[in-house]
Tab-separated table of C-alpha atoms in Angstrom:
chain	number	residue	atom	x	y	z
A	549	MET	CA	56.514	160.030	-162.114
A	550	ILE	CA	55.885	162.626	-159.520
A	551	ILE	CA	52.614	162.901	-157.400
A	552	GLY	CA	52.157	166.161	-155.580
A	553	SER	CA	50.022	165.882	-152.084
A	554	ARG	CA	49.083	167.652	-149.086
A	555	GLY	CA	51.391	166.670	-146.195
A	556	SER	CA	48.601	165.069	-143.752
A	557	ALA	CA	48.764	161.251	-142.915
A	558	LEU	CA	45.492	161.366	-144.705
A	559	ALA	CA	46.551	162.953	-147.674
A	560	LEU	CA	49.726	160.946	-147.978
A	561	ALA	CA	47.581	157.722	-147.384
A	562	GLN	CA	45.309	158.873	-150.411
A	563	SER	CA	48.574	159.525	-153.009
A	564	GLU	CA	49.858	156.057	-151.822
A	565	GLU	CA	46.472	154.454	-152.769
A	566	VAL	CA	47.123	156.001	-156.499
A	567	LYS	CA	50.809	155.242	-156.274
A	568	GLN	CA	49.958	151.691	-155.529
A	569	ALA	CA	47.391	151.196	-158.323
A	570	LEU	CA	49.691	152.823	-161.002
A	571	GLU	CA	52.848	150.853	-159.802
A	572	THR	CA	50.417	147.385	-160.026
A	573	ILE	CA	49.991	147.851	-163.662
A	574	ASN	CA	53.514	149.102	-164.515
A	575	ASP	CA	55.951	147.525	-162.176
A	576	THR	CA	58.807	149.421	-163.899
A	577	LEU	CA	57.525	152.943	-162.923
A	578	ASN	CA	59.048	154.651	-160.361
A	579	VAL	CA	56.652	156.917	-158.410
A	580	GLN	CA	57.600	159.325	-155.656
A	581	ILE	CA	55.254	161.400	-153.619
A	582	GLN	CA	56.233	165.215	-153.136
A	583	VAL	CA	54.658	167.105	-150.304
A	584	ILE	CA	53.269	170.609	-150.851
A	585	SER	CA	51.937	172.826	-148.210
A	586	THR	CA	48.818	174.697	-149.032
A	587	LYS	CA	47.266	177.833	-147.382
A	588	GLY	CA	44.450	175.830	-146.114
A	589	ASP	CA	46.977	173.714	-144.207
A	590	ARG	CA	48.951	176.653	-142.721
A	591	ILE	CA	45.791	178.707	-141.676
A	592	LEU	CA	43.967	176.622	-138.671
A	593	ASP	CA	42.861	179.127	-136.472
A	594	ARG	CA	39.751	180.325	-138.455
A	595	PRO	CA	36.779	178.719	-140.101
A	596	LEU	CA	37.207	177.672	-143.622
A	597	GLY	CA	34.404	179.939	-144.689
A	598	ALA	CA	36.451	182.922	-143.117
A	599	ILE	CA	39.579	182.510	-145.311
A	600	GLY	CA	38.450	181.710	-148.703
A	601	SER	CA	36.885	178.981	-151.139
A	602	LYS	CA	37.869	175.251	-151.759
A	603	GLY	CA	40.895	176.215	-153.622
A	604	LEU	CA	42.711	176.732	-150.134
A	605	PHE	CA	43.675	173.087	-150.258
A	606	THR	CA	44.654	172.930	-154.135
A	607	MET	CA	46.018	176.267	-155.102
A	608	GLU	CA	49.718	175.666	-154.592
A	609	ILE	CA	49.479	172.102	-155.838
A	610	GLU	CA	48.085	173.240	-159.024
A	611	LYS	CA	50.828	176.086	-159.512
A	612	GLU	CA	53.423	172.937	-159.451
A	613	LEU	CA	51.319	171.087	-161.976
A	614	ARG	CA	51.376	174.070	-164.419
A	615	GLU	CA	55.197	174.566	-163.993
A	616	HIS	CA	55.686	170.839	-164.723
A	617	THR	CA	57.405	170.308	-161.106
A	618	ILE	CA	54.847	167.434	-160.550
A	619	ASP	CA	53.015	165.391	-163.089
A	620	LEU	CA	49.907	164.558	-161.168
A	621	ALA	CA	48.241	165.499	-158.160
A	622	VAL	CA	46.176	163.823	-155.910
A	623	HIS	CA	43.108	165.404	-153.844
A	624	SER	CA	39.938	164.403	-151.671
A	625	LEU	CA	37.585	165.283	-154.834
A	626	LYS	CA	35.350	167.101	-152.303
A	627	ASP	CA	38.094	169.651	-151.478
A	628	MET	CA	38.279	170.859	-155.371
A	629	PRO	CA	36.640	173.803	-156.817
A	630	SER	CA	33.604	173.318	-158.785
A	631	GLU	CA	35.626	174.709	-161.829
A	632	LEU	CA	39.282	174.227	-162.971
A	633	GLY	CA	41.795	176.195	-164.951
A	634	GLU	CA	41.493	175.748	-168.788
A	635	ASP	CA	44.978	174.146	-168.470
A	636	LEU	CA	44.295	171.436	-166.078
A	637	VAL	CA	41.945	168.469	-166.094
A	638	LEU	CA	40.489	165.885	-163.718
A	639	THR	CA	41.028	162.420	-165.101
A	640	GLY	CA	39.198	159.266	-164.471
A	641	THR	CA	39.620	158.013	-160.933
A	642	ILE	CA	40.368	154.667	-158.879
A	643	ALA	CA	37.508	153.100	-157.016
A	644	CYS	CA	35.693	155.289	-154.085
A	645	ASN	CA	35.439	154.395	-150.483
A	646	ASP	CA	32.691	154.835	-148.043
A	647	ALA	CA	30.805	157.960	-148.790
A	648	ARG	CA	28.805	158.491	-145.692
A	649	ASP	CA	29.493	161.014	-142.791
A	650	CYS	CA	29.851	159.423	-139.414
A	651	ILE	CA	29.683	160.927	-135.579
A	652	VAL	CA	32.603	159.939	-133.227
A	653	PHE	CA	31.516	160.211	-129.500
A	654	SER	CA	33.713	161.430	-126.536
A	655	ASP	CA	33.856	158.468	-123.765
A	656	LYS	CA	31.010	159.819	-122.316
A	657	TYR	CA	28.317	158.836	-125.224
A	658	HIS	CA	27.833	156.033	-127.279
A	659	SER	CA	24.583	157.154	-129.402
A	660	MET	CA	22.717	160.189	-130.701
A	661	GLU	CA	20.148	159.498	-128.232
A	662	GLU	CA	22.438	159.803	-125.506
A	663	LEU	CA	23.980	163.361	-126.334
A	664	PRO	CA	22.105	165.703	-123.944
A	665	ALA	CA	20.743	169.064	-125.163
A	666	GLY	CA	23.289	171.521	-125.555
A	667	ALA	CA	25.935	168.799	-126.404
A	668	VAL	CA	29.010	170.277	-128.126
A	669	VAL	CA	29.305	168.863	-131.542
A	670	GLY	CA	32.301	169.732	-133.909
A	671	THR	CA	32.291	170.239	-137.436
A	672	GLY	CA	34.024	173.023	-139.875
A	673	SER	CA	31.198	172.123	-142.620
A	674	ALA	CA	28.257	174.166	-143.097
A	675	ARG	CA	26.479	171.209	-144.837
A	676	ARG	CA	26.957	168.994	-142.059
A	677	LYS	CA	25.993	171.716	-139.540
A	678	ALA	CA	22.626	172.201	-141.170
A	679	GLN	CA	21.779	168.656	-141.264
A	680	LEU	CA	22.855	168.071	-137.759
A	681	LEU	CA	20.372	171.028	-136.634
A	682	ALA	CA	17.886	169.426	-138.968
A	683	MET	CA	18.177	166.241	-136.963
A	684	ARG	CA	18.889	167.936	-133.503
A	685	PRO	CA	18.225	171.536	-133.111
A	686	ASP	CA	19.023	171.439	-129.453
A	687	LEU	CA	22.962	170.625	-129.937
A	688	ASP	CA	25.700	173.267	-129.880
A	689	ILE	CA	27.404	172.929	-133.141
A	690	ARG	CA	31.137	174.402	-133.197
A	691	ASP	CA	33.462	174.819	-135.425
A	692	ILE	CA	36.642	172.376	-135.543
A	693	ARG	CA	39.660	172.615	-137.506
A	694	GLY	CA	42.717	170.321	-138.012
A	695	ASN	CA	43.607	167.035	-139.619
A	696	ILE	CA	41.929	163.802	-138.841
A	697	LEU	CA	44.351	163.322	-135.696
A	698	THR	CA	44.157	166.773	-134.565
A	699	ARG	CA	40.495	166.718	-134.668
A	700	LEU	CA	40.193	163.429	-132.642
A	701	GLN	CA	42.701	164.572	-130.002
A	702	LYS	CA	40.581	167.454	-129.571
A	703	LEU	CA	37.484	165.439	-128.725
A	704	ASP	CA	39.589	163.066	-126.440
A	705	ASP	CA	40.809	166.279	-124.672
A	706	GLY	CA	37.122	167.103	-123.918
A	707	GLN	CA	36.681	170.261	-126.012
A	708	TYR	CA	33.768	168.613	-127.739
A	709	ASP	CA	30.885	165.773	-126.883
A	710	ALA	CA	31.398	164.544	-130.415
A	711	ILE	CA	32.462	165.149	-133.796
A	712	VAL	CA	31.341	164.582	-137.303
A	713	MET	CA	33.764	163.126	-139.555
A	714	ALA	CA	33.897	160.986	-143.020
A	715	VAL	CA	33.912	157.544	-142.932
A	716	ALA	CA	36.343	157.395	-145.826
A	717	GLY	CA	38.858	159.204	-143.884
A	718	LEU	CA	38.689	157.034	-140.612
A	719	ASN	CA	38.873	153.940	-143.092
A	720	ARG	CA	42.250	155.249	-144.859
A	721	MET	CA	43.889	156.039	-141.607
A	722	ASN	CA	42.707	152.600	-140.170
A	723	LEU	CA	40.771	154.248	-137.423
A	724	THR	CA	37.255	152.802	-138.104
A	725	HIS	CA	37.095	151.526	-134.277
A	726	ARG	CA	36.583	155.231	-133.503
A	727	ILE	CA	33.260	155.334	-135.605
A	728	GLY	CA	30.023	155.795	-133.456
A	729	LYS	CA	27.406	155.842	-135.744
A	730	VAL	CA	27.300	156.057	-139.398
A	731	PHE	CA	24.781	158.371	-140.976
A	732	THR	CA	22.144	156.962	-143.580
A	733	TYR	CA	21.955	158.943	-146.864
A	734	GLU	CA	18.545	159.964	-145.801
A	735	GLU	CA	19.784	161.403	-142.402
A	736	MET	CA	23.030	163.245	-143.945
A	737	ILE	CA	23.807	163.808	-147.573
A	738	PRO	CA	27.366	163.653	-148.091
A	739	ALA	CA	29.429	166.104	-150.067
A	740	CYS	CA	29.873	166.019	-153.669
A	741	GLY	CA	32.669	163.582	-154.293
A	742	GLN	CA	33.007	162.636	-150.522
A	743	GLY	CA	35.421	159.124	-150.370
A	744	ILE	CA	36.637	159.804	-154.076
A	745	LEU	CA	40.124	160.684	-154.877
A	746	ALA	CA	40.615	163.111	-157.434
A	747	ILE	CA	43.501	162.843	-159.924
A	748	GLU	CA	44.512	166.345	-161.407
A	749	VAL	CA	47.142	166.794	-164.171
A	750	HIS	CA	47.978	169.519	-166.780
A	751	LYS	CA	46.419	168.722	-170.007
A	752	ASP	CA	49.421	168.102	-171.602
A	753	CYS	CA	50.411	165.061	-169.198
A	754	GLU	CA	52.390	162.523	-171.056
A	755	TYR	CA	51.036	160.040	-168.219
A	756	LEU	CA	47.125	160.133	-169.325
A	757	PRO	CA	47.449	156.568	-170.976
A	758	LEU	CA	48.723	155.135	-168.192
A	759	ILE	CA	46.268	156.685	-165.703
A	760	GLU	CA	43.357	155.474	-167.788
A	761	ARG	CA	44.489	151.972	-167.155
A	762	ILE	CA	43.368	152.562	-163.178
A	763	VAL	CA	40.386	154.187	-163.885
A	764	ASP	CA	36.987	152.842	-162.230
A	765	PRO	CA	34.107	153.906	-164.679
A	766	LEU	CA	31.457	153.505	-162.298
A	767	THR	CA	33.206	155.963	-159.449
A	768	THR	CA	34.161	158.286	-162.437
A	769	LYS	CA	30.533	158.648	-163.317
A	770	ARG	CA	29.805	159.313	-160.188
A	771	MET	CA	32.522	162.076	-159.806
A	772	GLN	CA	31.243	163.463	-163.110
A	773	TYR	CA	27.561	163.620	-161.826
A	774	GLU	CA	28.359	165.109	-158.376
A	775	ARG	CA	30.627	167.752	-159.625
A	776	LEU	CA	28.007	168.621	-162.397
A	777	PHE	CA	25.423	169.134	-159.493
A	778	LEU	CA	28.091	171.399	-157.467
A	779	GLU	CA	28.829	173.507	-160.757
A	780	THR	CA	25.074	173.955	-161.361
A	781	VAL	CA	24.216	175.290	-157.698
A	782	ASN	CA	27.694	177.224	-157.843
A	783	GLY	CA	28.201	175.448	-154.599
A	784	SER	CA	30.999	176.513	-152.119
A	785	CYS	CA	32.323	175.536	-148.927
A	786	HIS	CA	30.548	178.605	-147.384
A	787	LEU	CA	27.218	177.161	-147.970
A	788	PRO	CA	25.316	173.575	-147.268
A	789	VAL	CA	25.290	171.926	-150.540
A	790	ALA	CA	25.201	168.098	-150.864
A	791	CYS	CA	24.881	165.638	-153.734
A	792	HIS	CA	25.404	161.716	-153.704
A	793	VAL	CA	24.804	159.541	-156.587
A	794	GLU	CA	24.285	155.786	-156.879
A	795	SER	CA	24.594	154.094	-160.429
A	796	ASP	CA	23.596	150.938	-161.574
A	797	GLU	CA	22.810	149.235	-164.914
A	798	CYS	CA	19.183	150.455	-164.467
A	799	GLY	CA	19.953	154.455	-163.819
A	800	CYS	CA	21.079	156.530	-160.908
A	801	HIS	CA	19.378	157.057	-157.400
A	802	VAL	CA	20.353	160.870	-156.227
A	803	TYR	CA	20.237	162.401	-152.772
A	804	ALA	CA	20.618	166.102	-153.367
A	805	MET	CA	20.195	169.351	-150.936
A	806	CYS	CA	20.906	172.780	-151.248
A	807	GLY	CA	20.803	175.751	-148.703
A	808	ASP	CA	21.983	179.304	-147.830
A	809	GLU	CA	23.783	181.202	-145.263
A	810	SER	CA	21.058	180.742	-142.614
A	811	LEU	CA	21.316	177.384	-142.866
A	812	TYR	CA	18.049	176.718	-144.684
A	813	ILE	CA	17.994	173.829	-146.665
A	814	VAL	CA	16.038	171.848	-148.799
A	815	ARG	CA	16.554	168.290	-149.765
A	816	LYS	CA	15.122	165.887	-152.737
A	817	GLU	CA	15.620	162.249	-153.349
A	818	ALA	CA	15.214	161.165	-156.952
A	819	TRP	CA	15.755	158.233	-159.571
A	820	PHE	CA	16.859	158.891	-162.946
A	821	THR	CA	17.001	156.209	-165.652
A	822	GLU	CA	17.659	158.442	-168.728
A	823	GLN	CA	18.985	161.719	-169.789
A	824	ILE	CA	20.707	161.805	-166.317
A	825	GLU	CA	23.312	164.626	-166.911
A	826	GLU	CA	19.852	166.915	-167.804
A	827	ASN	CA	17.986	165.642	-164.919
A	828	ILE	CA	20.887	166.368	-162.254
A	829	ARG	CA	21.220	169.610	-163.668
A	830	ASN	CA	17.635	170.469	-163.444
A	831	LEU	CA	17.307	168.823	-159.880
A	832	ALA	CA	20.331	171.247	-158.880
A	833	LEU	CA	18.422	174.477	-160.434
A	834	GLU	CA	15.323	173.154	-158.976
A	835	LEU	CA	16.898	173.016	-155.332
A	836	LYS	CA	18.508	176.598	-155.907
A	837	LYS	CA	15.247	178.419	-157.029
A	838	LYS	CA	13.602	177.055	-153.799
A	839	VAL	CA	16.387	178.218	-151.549
A	840	GLU	CA	16.370	181.587	-153.314
A	841	ASN	CA	12.782	181.922	-153.288
A	842	HIS	CA	12.832	181.253	-149.249
A	843	GLY	CA	15.385	184.170	-148.784
């Protein structure tokens, strides 16, 4: 079995998680990871919104799936477009990591309160920028690109006073000690699918029965609900869109946000106990309409 993966240390760590899960349930399976370079990895001198869609990190890998040179692909779910090609599918997925965002400080600061007015905070995400400015409109939010280690190096070199990152990425890279503050869901709603690994295959993949054996039902359900929200609002990396769903046997707790290019945002927290898909779709439409009416 061949897993297609981006070549960053984080992407390889994520693919290794899936590889180990598969080999655990079938110790005779030989799983290999094949590195595939994507457009998003190659163009690092421009903001994501200036060079295309979320498919920047998936298109080349999906080409290999279609040509059957790889058997499955492992992505960060938040990098996935809201719609896939007809011949490709997302399977269920393994248990998720921490979904929250965090802020990493330079050695000059240790808390949000210590950041002075005009402090330079790095993020390449419109979603994070909009929510940061809602908390601290006096901050100077600047774009930052590169993998986790590159961004941390830019912080350590003094280009930024702080940067915002996903807790999951730092966890997977054994860099949890760099976390300065973890944002609550009330403070900063995560990207749809943050902390979840997307396992993408061709619809004719022979390994589907095997992959089904490593699936975590709760994480898979969360993936489906959050992607439904993203698809309904037609969200992209250009706009501040966010949704996080926490499920249990009683229902779902939903944190959601939608915004426009001016970084105007509307947020809502809701609890659904029945007709959850319909309610999430209606919530997405409600927030989208509020944003459109504002414009």
